Structures are given as structure tokens and as C-alpha cells.
mmCIF file of C-alpha atoms in Angstrom:
data_model
loop_
_atom_site.group_PDB
_atom_site.id
_atom_site.type_symbol
_atom_site.label_atom_id
_atom_site.label_comp_id
_atom_site.label_asym_id
_atom_site.label_seq_id
_atom_site.Cartn_x
_atom_site.Cartn_y
_atom_site.Cartn_z
ATOM 1 C CA MET A 1 56.235 -47.408 -66.439
ATOM 2 C CA ARG A 2 53.860 -44.790 -67.213
ATOM 3 C CA ILE A 3 50.752 -46.812 -66.957
ATOM 4 C CA ILE A 4 52.021 -48.235 -63.644
ATOM 5 C CA LYS A 5 52.758 -44.117 -62.527
ATOM 6 C CA SER A 6 50.072 -43.003 -63.419
ATOM 7 C CA LEU A 7 47.492 -45.858 -61.897
ATOM 8 C CA SER A 8 49.286 -45.524 -58.459
ATOM 9 C CA LEU A 9 48.849 -41.366 -58.656
ATOM 10 C CA LEU A 10 44.512 -42.924 -59.254
ATOM 11 C CA VAL A 11 45.088 -44.913 -56.769
ATOM 12 C CA LEU A 12 46.897 -42.216 -54.318
ATOM 13 C CA VAL A 13 43.884 -39.864 -55.417
ATOM 14 C CA LEU A 14 41.194 -42.500 -53.903
ATOM 15 C CA VAL A 15 42.391 -42.896 -51.246
ATOM 16 C CA LEU A 16 42.436 -38.930 -50.536
ATOM 17 C CA CYS A 17 39.033 -38.673 -51.560
ATOM 18 C CA MET A 18 38.234 -41.704 -49.321
ATOM 19 C CA VAL A 19 40.029 -39.494 -46.570
ATOM 20 C CA LEU A 20 38.318 -36.523 -47.198
ATOM 21 C CA ILE A 21 34.868 -38.010 -47.418
ATOM 22 C CA PRO A 22 34.073 -38.025 -43.887
ATOM 23 C CA SER A 23 35.353 -34.726 -43.255
ATOM 24 C CA VAL A 24 32.900 -33.493 -45.650
ATOM 25 C CA SER A 25 30.096 -35.233 -43.906
ATOM 26 C CA ALA A 26 30.873 -33.654 -40.489
ATOM 27 C CA HIS A 27 29.421 -29.964 -41.558
ATOM 28 C CA ARG A 28 25.844 -31.705 -40.255
ATOM 29 C CA VAL A 29 24.840 -28.829 -38.077
ATOM 30 C CA GLN A 30 24.593 -30.171 -34.644
ATOM 31 C CA LEU A 31 22.200 -28.678 -32.367
ATOM 32 C CA ARG A 32 21.578 -28.444 -28.310
ATOM 33 C CA GLU A 33 19.190 -26.713 -25.849
ATOM 34 C CA LEU A 34 20.612 -26.033 -22.278
ATOM 35 C CA ILE A 35 19.242 -23.515 -20.064
ATOM 36 C CA SER A 36 22.342 -22.488 -18.412
ATOM 37 C CA GLU A 37 20.419 -19.878 -16.151
ATOM 38 C CA VAL A 38 17.625 -18.927 -14.323
ATOM 39 C CA GLU A 39 16.324 -16.458 -13.332
ATOM 40 C CA ILE A 40 14.003 -15.186 -10.010
ATOM 41 C CA LYS A 41 11.991 -12.418 -9.903
ATOM 42 C CA ALA A 42 10.927 -11.120 -6.154
ATOM 43 C CA TRP A 43 8.464 -8.321 -5.899
ATOM 44 C CA TYR A 44 5.692 -6.831 -3.471
ATOM 45 C CA GLY A 45 2.205 -6.110 -3.562
ATOM 46 C CA GLY A 46 2.079 -3.726 -5.806
ATOM 47 C CA GLY A 47 5.164 -4.341 -8.178
ATOM 48 C CA ASP A 48 7.908 -2.554 -5.655
ATOM 49 C CA PRO A 49 10.960 -4.924 -5.920
ATOM 50 C CA MET A 50 12.286 -6.929 -3.097
ATOM 51 C CA PRO A 51 16.117 -6.371 -3.020
ATOM 52 C CA ASN A 52 18.595 -7.746 -0.810
ATOM 53 C CA ALA A 53 15.926 -11.013 0.300
ATOM 54 C CA ASP A 54 17.322 -14.106 1.317
ATOM 55 C CA VAL A 55 16.755 -16.914 -1.425
ATOM 56 C CA GLU A 56 16.657 -20.372 -0.635
ATOM 57 C CA ILE A 57 16.773 -22.710 -4.412
ATOM 58 C CA TYR A 58 15.549 -26.656 -3.317
ATOM 59 C CA SER A 59 16.133 -29.122 -5.751
ATOM 60 C CA ILE A 60 13.397 -31.656 -6.338
ATOM 61 C CA ARG A 61 14.206 -34.790 -7.617
ATOM 62 C CA ASP A 62 12.559 -38.295 -7.049
ATOM 63 C CA GLU A 63 10.172 -36.240 -4.878
ATOM 64 C CA GLN A 64 13.109 -35.999 -2.831
ATOM 65 C CA GLU A 65 13.712 -32.253 -1.918
ATOM 66 C CA LYS A 66 17.176 -30.587 -0.627
ATOM 67 C CA LEU A 67 18.644 -27.250 -0.411
ATOM 68 C CA TYR A 68 20.692 -26.929 -3.632
ATOM 69 C CA LEU A 69 21.865 -22.761 -3.092
ATOM 70 C CA GLU A 70 21.527 -19.961 -1.128
ATOM 71 C CA GLY A 71 21.668 -16.346 -1.749
ATOM 72 C CA LYS A 72 20.223 -13.155 -1.708
ATOM 73 C CA THR A 73 18.145 -11.043 -4.503
ATOM 74 C CA ASP A 74 20.266 -7.837 -5.937
ATOM 75 C CA GLU A 75 18.759 -4.097 -6.232
ATOM 76 C CA ASN A 76 16.110 -5.281 -8.604
ATOM 77 C CA GLY A 77 14.657 -7.854 -6.361
ATOM 78 C CA LEU A 78 16.328 -10.125 -9.007
ATOM 79 C CA TYR A 79 18.515 -13.603 -8.804
ATOM 80 C CA TYR A 80 20.263 -15.986 -11.117
ATOM 81 C CA PHE A 81 21.147 -19.170 -10.598
ATOM 82 C CA ALA A 82 22.112 -22.443 -13.002
ATOM 83 C CA PRO A 83 19.998 -25.177 -12.736
ATOM 84 C CA GLU A 84 21.351 -28.384 -11.463
ATOM 85 C CA LEU A 85 22.453 -31.099 -14.053
ATOM 86 C CA GLY A 86 19.322 -33.304 -14.601
ATOM 87 C CA THR A 87 17.502 -31.606 -12.058
ATOM 88 C CA THR A 88 14.275 -29.893 -13.537
ATOM 89 C CA SER A 89 12.286 -29.297 -10.435
ATOM 90 C CA TYR A 90 12.723 -26.440 -8.223
ATOM 91 C CA ARG A 91 11.215 -25.043 -5.258
ATOM 92 C CA VAL A 92 12.178 -21.297 -4.587
ATOM 93 C CA VAL A 93 11.750 -19.380 -1.017
ATOM 94 C CA VAL A 94 11.954 -15.548 -0.462
ATOM 95 C CA GLU A 95 12.478 -13.687 2.492
ATOM 96 C CA LEU A 96 12.787 -10.722 3.853
ATOM 97 C CA THR A 97 11.725 -9.623 7.908
ATOM 98 C CA GLY A 98 8.224 -11.118 7.380
ATOM 99 C CA HIS A 99 7.436 -11.418 4.344
ATOM 100 C CA LYS A 100 7.641 -14.436 2.449
ATOM 101 C CA GLY A 101 6.865 -15.690 -1.083
ATOM 102 C CA GLU A 102 7.410 -19.439 -2.756
ATOM 103 C CA LEU A 103 7.402 -21.082 -5.873
ATOM 104 C CA GLU A 104 7.614 -24.283 -7.007
ATOM 105 C CA PHE A 105 8.275 -24.722 -10.847
ATOM 106 C CA ASP A 106 9.576 -26.681 -13.566
ATOM 107 C CA LEU A 107 11.744 -25.591 -16.621
ATOM 108 C CA THR A 108 10.375 -27.988 -18.609
ATOM 109 C CA ALA A 109 6.910 -26.606 -17.984
ATOM 110 C CA GLY A 110 7.724 -22.999 -19.024
ATOM 111 C CA SER A 111 7.120 -20.247 -17.082
ATOM 112 C CA GLN A 112 3.838 -18.797 -15.515
ATOM 113 C CA PRO A 113 2.504 -15.694 -16.665
ATOM 114 C CA GLU A 114 2.901 -12.086 -13.733
ATOM 115 C CA ASN A 115 -0.286 -11.214 -13.424
ATOM 116 C CA ALA A 116 -2.321 -14.831 -12.416
ATOM 117 C CA GLU A 117 -3.971 -12.785 -9.664
ATOM 118 C CA LEU A 118 -7.001 -10.503 -9.622
ATOM 119 C CA PRO A 119 -6.685 -7.617 -11.065
ATOM 120 C CA LEU A 120 -6.056 -4.809 -8.217
ATOM 121 C CA TYR A 121 -8.866 -2.553 -8.853
ATOM 122 C CA LEU A 122 -11.404 -5.933 -8.938
ATOM 123 C CA SER A 123 -9.627 -7.425 -5.072
ATOM 124 C CA VAL A 124 -11.111 -3.206 -3.819
ATOM 125 C CA LEU A 125 -14.256 -3.380 -5.367
ATOM 126 C CA VAL A 126 -14.371 -6.710 -3.794
ATOM 127 C CA GLY A 127 -13.358 -5.739 -0.613
ATOM 128 C CA PHE A 128 -15.931 -2.834 -0.782
ATOM 129 C CA GLY A 129 -18.765 -5.033 -1.838
ATOM 130 C CA PHE A 130 -18.123 -7.089 1.674
ATOM 131 C CA LEU A 131 -18.429 -4.157 3.646
ATOM 132 C CA ALA A 132 -20.863 -2.158 1.970
ATOM 133 C CA GLY A 133 -22.886 -5.240 2.281
ATOM 134 C CA ILE A 134 -22.006 -5.519 6.288
ATOM 135 C CA GLY A 135 -22.932 -1.855 6.723
ATOM 136 C CA GLY A 136 -26.043 -2.179 5.044
ATOM 137 C CA ILE A 137 -27.424 -5.307 6.708
ATOM 138 C CA ALA A 138 -26.636 -3.553 9.408
ATOM 139 C CA ALA A 139 -28.412 -0.210 8.906
ATOM 140 C CA TYR A 140 -31.177 -2.072 7.599
ATOM 141 C CA LEU A 141 -31.718 -3.964 11.434
ATOM 142 C CA SER A 142 -31.095 -0.978 12.946
ATOM 143 C CA ALA A 143 -34.012 1.118 10.901
ATOM 144 C CA ARG A 144 -35.958 -2.049 11.750
ATOM 145 C CA LYS A 145 -35.080 -1.845 15.464
ATOM 146 C CA MET A 146 -36.408 2.056 15.769
ATOM 147 C CA LYS A 147 -38.987 1.462 13.596
ATOM 148 C CA ALA A 148 -40.337 -0.910 16.203
ATOM 149 C CA GLN A 149 -40.130 1.608 18.897
ATOM 150 C CA MET B 1 5.509 -4.507 5.895
ATOM 151 C CA VAL B 2 3.834 -4.996 9.361
ATOM 152 C CA HIS B 3 2.035 -8.192 7.480
ATOM 153 C CA ILE B 4 3.798 -11.149 8.803
ATOM 154 C CA SER B 5 3.502 -14.148 5.961
ATOM 155 C CA ASP B 6 3.077 -17.645 6.712
ATOM 156 C CA GLY B 7 5.288 -19.586 8.121
ATOM 157 C CA ILE B 8 7.994 -17.302 8.942
ATOM 158 C CA LEU B 9 6.976 -17.105 13.035
ATOM 159 C CA ALA B 10 7.409 -19.895 15.029
ATOM 160 C CA PRO B 11 3.939 -21.482 15.760
ATOM 161 C CA TRP B 12 3.604 -20.747 19.352
ATOM 162 C CA ILE B 13 3.766 -16.624 18.094
ATOM 163 C CA TRP B 14 1.139 -16.971 15.742
ATOM 164 C CA GLY B 15 -0.623 -18.887 17.722
ATOM 165 C CA SER B 16 -0.605 -16.961 20.534
ATOM 166 C CA GLY B 17 -1.388 -14.273 18.514
ATOM 167 C CA TRP B 18 -4.777 -15.888 17.882
ATOM 168 C CA VAL B 19 -5.819 -16.116 21.462
ATOM 169 C CA ILE B 20 -5.233 -12.261 22.037
ATOM 170 C CA THR B 21 -7.167 -11.640 19.235
ATOM 171 C CA ALA B 22 -10.125 -13.989 20.152
ATOM 172 C CA ALA B 23 -9.926 -12.537 23.281
ATOM 173 C CA ILE B 24 -10.317 -9.002 22.575
ATOM 174 C CA LEU B 25 -12.632 -9.622 19.868
ATOM 175 C CA ALA B 26 -14.655 -11.223 22.200
ATOM 176 C CA TYR B 27 -14.645 -8.098 24.650
ATOM 177 C CA THR B 28 -15.045 -5.511 22.158
ATOM 178 C CA LEU B 29 -17.985 -6.763 20.158
ATOM 179 C CA SER B 30 -20.071 -7.518 23.682
ATOM 180 C CA LYS B 31 -19.884 -3.965 23.841
ATOM 181 C CA MET B 32 -20.640 -3.121 20.318
ATOM 182 C CA LYS B 33 -24.195 -1.995 19.187
ATOM 183 C CA ILE B 34 -25.866 -2.390 15.753
ATOM 184 C CA ASP B 35 -26.170 0.803 15.153
ATOM 185 C CA ASP B 36 -22.073 1.314 15.175
ATOM 186 C CA VAL B 37 -22.029 -1.282 12.296
ATOM 187 C CA PRO B 38 -22.299 1.048 9.338
ATOM 188 C CA LYS B 39 -19.393 2.875 11.179
ATOM 189 C CA ILE B 40 -16.985 0.821 11.335
ATOM 190 C CA SER B 41 -18.185 -0.475 7.682
ATOM 191 C CA VAL B 42 -16.403 3.399 6.380
ATOM 192 C CA ILE B 43 -13.711 3.187 8.433
ATOM 193 C CA THR B 44 -12.597 -1.137 7.704
ATOM 194 C CA ALA B 45 -12.667 0.396 4.187
ATOM 195 C CA ALA B 46 -10.636 3.271 4.735
ATOM 196 C CA VAL B 47 -7.669 0.859 6.593
ATOM 197 C CA PHE B 48 -8.584 -1.681 4.528
ATOM 198 C CA VAL B 49 -7.444 -0.045 1.171
ATOM 199 C CA ALA B 50 -4.490 1.901 3.109
ATOM 200 C CA SER B 51 -2.085 -0.922 2.651
ATOM 201 C CA LEU B 52 -2.236 0.009 -0.977
ATOM 202 C CA ILE B 53 -1.011 3.350 -0.457
ATOM 203 C CA HIS B 54 3.201 2.178 -0.280
ATOM 204 C CA PHE B 55 6.370 3.969 -1.240
ATOM 205 C CA GLN B 56 9.876 2.752 -1.253
ATOM 206 C CA ALA B 57 11.581 3.696 1.867
ATOM 207 C CA GLY B 58 15.691 3.301 1.907
ATOM 208 C CA PRO B 59 15.844 -0.430 1.492
ATOM 209 C CA THR B 60 12.234 -1.841 1.318
ATOM 210 C CA SER B 61 8.531 -1.500 0.660
ATOM 211 C CA VAL B 62 6.368 0.468 3.425
ATOM 212 C CA HIS B 63 2.462 0.966 3.103
ATOM 213 C CA LEU B 64 0.324 3.132 4.871
ATOM 214 C CA ILE B 65 -1.836 0.976 7.689
ATOM 215 C CA LEU B 66 -4.124 3.546 9.765
ATOM 216 C CA SER B 67 -4.198 1.716 12.492
ATOM 217 C CA GLY B 68 -4.385 5.219 14.757
ATOM 218 C CA PHE B 69 -7.158 6.796 12.571
ATOM 219 C CA ALA B 70 -9.396 3.293 13.672
ATOM 220 C CA GLY B 71 -8.800 4.022 17.338
ATOM 221 C CA VAL B 72 -9.370 7.729 17.076
ATOM 222 C CA THR B 73 -12.914 7.278 15.188
ATOM 223 C CA LEU B 74 -13.635 3.938 16.853
ATOM 224 C CA GLY B 75 -12.462 4.006 20.290
ATOM 225 C CA ILE B 76 -12.470 0.084 20.863
ATOM 226 C CA LEU B 77 -14.144 -0.998 18.224
ATOM 227 C CA ALA B 78 -11.196 -0.308 15.831
ATOM 228 C CA TYR B 79 -10.187 -4.087 16.585
ATOM 229 C CA PRO B 80 -12.596 -5.561 15.058
ATOM 230 C CA CYS B 81 -12.101 -2.760 12.428
ATOM 231 C CA ILE B 82 -8.740 -3.919 12.015
ATOM 232 C CA PHE B 83 -9.429 -7.579 12.471
ATOM 233 C CA ILE B 84 -11.696 -7.642 9.561
ATOM 234 C CA ALA B 85 -9.745 -5.500 7.419
ATOM 235 C CA VAL B 86 -6.656 -8.009 7.616
ATOM 236 C CA VAL B 87 -9.005 -10.634 6.822
ATOM 237 C CA MET B 88 -10.036 -8.729 3.517
ATOM 238 C CA GLN B 89 -6.031 -7.864 3.169
ATOM 239 C CA ALA B 90 -5.107 -11.327 3.548
ATOM 240 C CA PHE B 91 -7.584 -13.187 1.047
ATOM 241 C CA LEU B 92 -8.142 -10.341 -1.559
ATOM 242 C CA PHE B 93 -4.497 -8.717 -1.726
ATOM 243 C CA GLN B 94 -2.302 -12.073 -0.224
ATOM 244 C CA HIS B 95 -1.167 -9.330 2.024
ATOM 245 C CA GLY B 96 0.192 -11.603 5.025
ATOM 246 C CA GLY B 97 -0.516 -15.051 5.782
ATOM 247 C CA VAL B 98 -3.984 -16.781 6.868
ATOM 248 C CA THR B 99 -2.168 -18.194 9.980
ATOM 249 C CA THR B 100 -0.856 -14.924 10.497
ATOM 250 C CA ILE B 101 -4.423 -12.885 10.687
ATOM 251 C CA GLY B 102 -4.535 -13.354 14.632
ATOM 252 C CA ILE B 103 -0.986 -11.843 15.044
ATOM 253 C CA ASN B 104 -1.087 -9.655 12.517
ATOM 254 C CA THR B 105 -4.263 -8.220 13.961
ATOM 255 C CA VAL B 106 -2.138 -7.856 17.454
ATOM 256 C CA ASN B 107 0.167 -5.991 15.615
ATOM 257 C CA MET B 108 -1.731 -3.773 14.161
ATOM 258 C CA GLY B 109 -5.123 -3.469 16.294
ATOM 259 C CA VAL B 110 -3.385 -3.306 19.998
ATOM 260 C CA PRO B 111 -1.754 -0.162 19.151
ATOM 261 C CA ALA B 112 -5.044 0.824 17.940
ATOM 262 C CA LEU B 113 -6.787 0.486 21.188
ATOM 263 C CA ILE B 114 -3.484 2.295 23.052
ATOM 264 C CA SER B 115 -3.753 5.843 20.523
ATOM 265 C CA PHE B 116 -7.550 5.318 21.359
ATOM 266 C CA LEU B 117 -6.666 5.905 24.808
ATOM 267 C CA ILE B 118 -4.087 8.125 24.294
ATOM 268 C CA PHE B 119 -6.906 10.442 22.445
ATOM 269 C CA LYS B 120 -9.373 9.726 25.016
ATOM 270 C CA ALA B 121 -6.765 11.636 27.809
ATOM 271 C CA GLY B 122 -5.436 14.500 25.819
ATOM 272 C CA MET B 123 -9.628 15.319 24.986
ATOM 273 C CA LYS B 124 -9.772 15.827 28.696
ATOM 274 C CA LEU B 125 -6.863 17.966 29.537
ATOM 275 C CA ASN B 126 -6.157 21.823 28.625
ATOM 276 C CA VAL B 127 -3.005 22.669 26.899
ATOM 277 C CA GLY B 128 -3.936 26.034 25.768
ATOM 278 C CA ILE B 129 -5.064 25.682 21.948
ATOM 279 C CA SER B 130 -8.456 25.017 20.474
ATOM 280 C CA LYS B 131 -8.017 22.133 18.852
ATOM 281 C CA ASN B 132 -6.954 19.509 21.006
ATOM 282 C CA GLU B 133 -7.711 16.648 18.102
ATOM 283 C CA ILE B 134 -5.254 18.212 15.705
ATOM 284 C CA LEU B 135 -2.541 17.066 18.558
ATOM 285 C CA PHE B 136 -3.693 14.702 20.086
ATOM 286 C CA GLY B 137 -5.598 13.015 16.456
ATOM 287 C CA ALA B 138 -1.117 13.565 15.365
ATOM 288 C CA ILE B 139 -0.008 12.040 18.391
ATOM 289 C CA ALA B 140 -2.180 8.635 18.461
ATOM 290 C CA GLY B 141 -1.506 8.364 14.542
ATOM 291 C CA GLY B 142 2.303 8.279 15.065
ATOM 292 C CA THR B 143 2.452 6.047 18.088
ATOM 293 C CA ALA B 144 0.072 3.401 16.597
ATOM 294 C CA VAL B 145 2.395 3.039 14.149
ATOM 295 C CA ALA B 146 6.033 2.821 16.258
ATOM 296 C CA LEU B 147 4.006 0.663 18.350
ATOM 297 C CA ALA B 148 2.867 -2.284 15.018
ATOM 298 C CA VAL B 149 6.706 -1.454 13.835
ATOM 299 C CA LEU B 150 7.760 -2.010 17.874
ATOM 300 C CA LEU B 151 5.694 -5.133 18.160
ATOM 301 C CA LEU B 152 6.886 -6.691 14.985
ATOM 302 C CA ALA B 153 10.502 -6.265 15.268
ATOM 303 C CA VAL B 154 10.075 -7.877 18.533
ATOM 304 C CA GLU B 155 8.540 -10.436 16.795
ATOM 305 C CA LEU B 156 11.114 -10.890 14.482
ATOM 306 C CA LEU B 157 13.704 -10.856 17.157
ATOM 307 C CA VAL B 158 12.077 -13.886 19.037
ATOM 308 C CA THR B 159 11.769 -15.881 15.830
ATOM 309 C CA GLY B 160 15.648 -15.317 15.168
ATOM 310 C CA GLU B 161 15.673 -12.918 12.721
ATOM 311 C CA GLU B 162 19.763 -10.482 12.915
ATOM 312 C CA PHE B 163 18.759 -7.813 14.871
ATOM 313 C CA THR B 164 20.799 -5.078 12.175
ATOM 314 C CA GLU B 165 18.660 -6.394 9.572
ATOM 315 C CA VAL B 166 15.414 -5.809 12.106
ATOM 316 C CA THR B 167 16.371 -2.195 12.834
ATOM 317 C CA THR B 168 16.991 -1.256 9.462
ATOM 318 C CA PHE B 169 14.644 -2.553 7.338
ATOM 319 C CA VAL B 170 11.909 -2.145 9.781
ATOM 320 C CA VAL B 171 12.073 0.059 12.321
ATOM 321 C CA ALA B 172 14.329 2.970 9.913
ATOM 322 C CA ALA B 173 12.288 2.219 7.339
ATOM 323 C CA HIS B 174 8.487 2.974 9.264
ATOM 324 C CA ILE B 175 10.101 6.731 10.194
ATOM 325 C CA PRO B 176 8.565 7.914 7.310
ATOM 326 C CA VAL B 177 5.154 5.818 7.915
ATOM 327 C CA ILE B 178 5.217 7.257 11.051
ATOM 328 C CA LEU B 179 5.022 10.747 10.132
ATOM 329 C CA VAL B 180 2.511 10.413 7.230
ATOM 330 C CA GLU B 181 0.294 8.785 9.786
ATOM 331 C CA ALA B 182 0.317 11.261 12.399
ATOM 332 C CA ILE B 183 -0.048 14.223 10.174
ATOM 333 C CA PHE B 184 -2.960 12.457 8.387
ATOM 334 C CA THR B 185 -4.167 11.287 11.593
ATOM 335 C CA GLY B 186 -4.097 14.639 13.027
ATOM 336 C CA VAL B 187 -5.825 16.602 10.243
ATOM 337 C CA ILE B 188 -8.130 14.185 10.062
ATOM 338 C CA ALA B 189 -9.136 14.101 13.203
ATOM 339 C CA GLY B 190 -9.671 18.088 13.900
ATOM 340 C CA PHE B 191 -11.856 18.070 10.488
ATOM 341 C CA PHE B 192 -14.045 15.676 12.089
ATOM 342 C CA ALA B 193 -14.084 17.372 15.621
ATOM 343 C CA ILE B 194 -15.626 20.782 12.651
ATOM 344 C CA VAL B 195 -17.700 18.782 10.275
ATOM 345 C CA LYS B 196 -18.854 15.508 11.767
ATOM 346 C CA PRO B 197 -17.862 15.244 15.517
ATOM 347 C CA GLU B 198 -20.075 11.774 15.486
ATOM 348 C CA MET B 199 -17.260 10.660 13.559
ATOM 349 C CA LEU B 200 -14.388 10.305 16.789
ATOM 350 C CA SER B 201 -14.705 8.305 19.098
ATOM 351 C CA ILE B 202 -14.329 10.708 21.733
ATOM 352 C CA LYS B 203 -15.935 14.368 21.521
ATOM 353 C CA LYS B 204 -13.971 17.001 23.248
ATOM 354 C CA ARG B 205 -15.460 18.459 26.857
ATOM 355 C CA LEU B 206 -15.763 22.042 27.012
#
């Protein structure tokens, strides 16, 4: 009788162990990345933000484009939106009274650095270079004309 | 602000901008002498970088245009000057668009021509002050910006922008620019009249 009692206790303990094992192994840590918000920043050349501008977000899927969201930038020229499930390619158009900018991007590709353009002082120098060249050629031609006379 | 980007205006508007610009360019360039070119280059350099001088005006960002200054110094040759400046701003600063170079030149160049006419008429008047250049330079400078903004506003309205948006964002925001350019053009015209009268398009008749 004692043996049966202790045996049944053993069985009970084993059964409990079996029940508990899966729950122990379920402590594996699971991770999943999910981009829940995309920030769009709009600013003018020179760095001033573009507040209150109309924003249109187009989602691109299988090279098919459709209007996904419409809105306005906040006072810092920022606009946030949640991406559509399963769509990673977007085209963004920001427009405000004659100013318009466009950006096409893919969420999996990462963000482009902000200053991909030629530095401003270089653009200015290039411009001055052109004008100095035009002016110089003209000055040369008019000097030659004067000499010929 | 007065530079319109690509893809905003209806094609017939920017198309006619090119036609008008081509016509005025052909006429003004036919009047140009080779000796004028160095002076045009110098003024164009100023107009070209003027658009970088920008400041926050209310809800939007505005910048100097200097079309009145070009009109006062270059006369009708202000038009090719503005054209070159707009082309360089479009390609070097991505300011405005490429298809809109024509219409942007109209928006700034035609007011420059009108400011020249104002300045020219003013030089003939006797208003009882010693420096007509300052007064009419200022009027020409301010008028040029006001007209440019007006043209821009009309084009945006025709394209279908909302009236309140256009008036507050475009017209109201440019009031400080009008004042700044009026003062600048007046002062510089008075300065040139004393120091280097050949820099002005018209000499005062004494």
C-alpha cells in the first residue's frame, strides 16, 4: 500500500515535470523588427524648414503607384506616417505655393544622407566662374575691336 | 519664393513663358553691344547670389530677387541678365525648375524692364530733390518685386491654388522683401550716381 502511494506520487511528479518543461523552453527571446513610422523632412535650400506644406504619399507595389496618404507638414517641416503593411517603396511629393520637391525611397534601403548636393559655396564659385569667363571673353573681344580701330 | 518648380504649372503657362522669354531675349540681345557684356556679367553675379540671402517671413521663407536693381543698372539688358541668373540658379542651386526657366524669367525679367522704365521716367522729372536716383531707384526696386509677386500669384491662381493660401503665403510674405529691395536699390542707385554714373542705365539730365 505504501509502495503504491509513493509510486503514484512519483508518477504525479513526472507528469508535472512534463507539463512544466515546454513552459520553461518558451523563455526563448523572440524579436521582430517593424518600422511603424516614417519621418519626412521638407526644407528649402539654405536650411529653412517648409512648414504647412501639402504632402502626398504614394505607395509603390509591383511598379503600380497609388495615393496612400495626404497631409500637411508641421511647423518644423516634418510629416510622419505609418507605412502600409507589406509595402516598402514610396514616393513623396511635398508642395507649397510654387515650391515642389519629390523623393522616392525604399524602407529597406535606408535613408539617404542629407547633404548629397554640391556644397553651396562651390555652387556659388562655379556660378561666378561662368560669369567671369563670359565677362572676360567679352572684355577681350572689345579690347581687340578697340585695337583694330 | 518667386522661382516656380517643375510640375506645378499647367504646360500652356510655362510653355508661353518660354515663348515670351525667347521673344524678349531675341530683341534685347539684338540691342546688346559686346562692350556691355562685362557689366552684365557683374550685375548677373549679384542677381545670381541674391537668391541666397533669405529670411523667414511669417509662414514661409523668402529671398532677395534684385530684379529692380538689374533694371536700374542695365536697362533693357536686365532681361538677358535675369535669364542667365535664373538658368544658373536652376542648375546650381536647384532653385526653381528647368521647364519653368522661361516663366520664371518672365516673372522677374518683365518687372525688371518696367522698373527700368520707371527709373528712366523719373530721371526726366524734376521733383525738387538733388538725388532723383535715390527716390526713383527705390520706387523701381520696390515695384519690381511687387510686380514679380503679382505675376506669380496670378499664375498660381490660374493653376488652381487656393486664393487665401496664395495671398497669405506669397503676397504677404513678400512685403519685407519689397521694402528691403526698395531701400537697397535706392541707396545703390544714389551711390552709383555719385561714384560711378556709368553703372546706371540712364544718366540724369542736368
